[in-house]
Amino acid sequence: VRLVSYNVRGSVGIDGQLAPDRIVDEILSSEPDIVVVQEAARGWPIHGTMDLVSYVQRELEMDFVYVAAADGQFGNAVFSKLPMTEIDRGLLPKDGSQERAFTILQFDVGGSPVYIAGTHLHPRSAVQVDALLEAVDGLSPLVVAGDMNIAPGDPEVALFTDTGLIDVVGATGDECRTTSAEPTSSCDRPDWVFITPDLEIEELRIGTGGASDHLAIHVTLQPSP
């Protein structure tokens, strides 16, 4: 399974320009099966009032599930070439000025189920991490992906890894490889993909460019033998 997790910031690049084609180009660079997107705009004026979800869906030619977060025009989306069934969604405990949400989907991968949870958390929010982990408890094989707004070394990371989840970036090299297009520290990595041990990492890379203020995580996974 080829997966991309990407905070697209409504397709506003670091140059301040609205350019959804750059988001699509970054996503398509790994020909993914599944795309987990945060900050997906659906009409917000600051994002040019465009419906980014519909634009991306048309360009990728994938089905999608959209989950509102801050409001009905701003949230998270999951796009897929594979058959998928949504099994849960909801708002996370409020911890800050903006509502945060999650969705959990089941995918048919060669006749076997794989579960993927997509989310965007408030910075350093242990209460939201706990709620998300409660929602995915018992699901396997599982991928948890999104903008977690935490950095390596933060205690909230241990909330994930203490359950047995594996950080795919840390497992394949330097855990401080940034996912920020404009990093403000030597270990600026707000974006994470965690997997259960019954999945193996075949390939991983961090995207490039300034289509968003975040960089995409591209990862190819396969079931453990």
PDB file of N, CA and C in Angstrom, residues 31 65 70 116 138 151 220:
ATOM      1  N   GLU A  31       2.459   8.091  -6.746  1.00  0.00           N
ATOM      2  CA  GLU A  31       1.360   7.269  -7.267  1.00  0.00           C
ATOM      3  C   GLU A  31       0.673   6.498  -6.135  1.00  0.00           C
ATOM      4  N   VAL A  65     -13.512  10.504   1.600  1.00  0.00           N
ATOM      5  CA  VAL A  65     -14.332  10.755   2.788  1.00  0.00           C
ATOM      6  C   VAL A  65     -13.836  12.063   3.385  1.00  0.00           C
ATOM      7  N   ALA A  70     -12.881  22.339  12.052  1.00  0.00           N
ATOM      8  CA  ALA A  70     -13.163  23.695  12.528  1.00  0.00           C
ATOM      9  C   ALA A  70     -14.595  24.101  12.198  1.00  0.00           C
ATOM     10  N   ILE A 116      -7.059   2.578   8.664  1.00  0.00           N
ATOM     11  CA  ILE A 116      -6.305   3.832   8.650  1.00  0.00           C
ATOM     12  C   ILE A 116      -7.106   4.902   9.376  1.00  0.00           C
ATOM     13  N   GLY A 138      -7.451  -1.887  19.479  1.00  0.00           N
ATOM     14  CA  GLY A 138      -7.832  -3.217  18.991  1.00  0.00           C
ATOM     15  C   GLY A 138      -7.824  -3.380  17.498  1.00  0.00           C
ATOM     16  N   ALA A 151       6.582  16.952  18.489  1.00  0.00           N
ATOM     17  CA  ALA A 151       7.939  16.807  17.972  1.00  0.00           C
ATOM     18  C   ALA A 151       8.619  15.641  18.675  1.00  0.00           C
ATOM     19  N   THR A 220       5.467   3.467   1.705  1.00  0.00           N
ATOM     20  CA  THR A 220       4.942   2.234   1.134  1.00  0.00           C
ATOM     21  C   THR A 220       5.018   1.160   2.204  1.00  0.00           C
TER      22      THR A 220
END
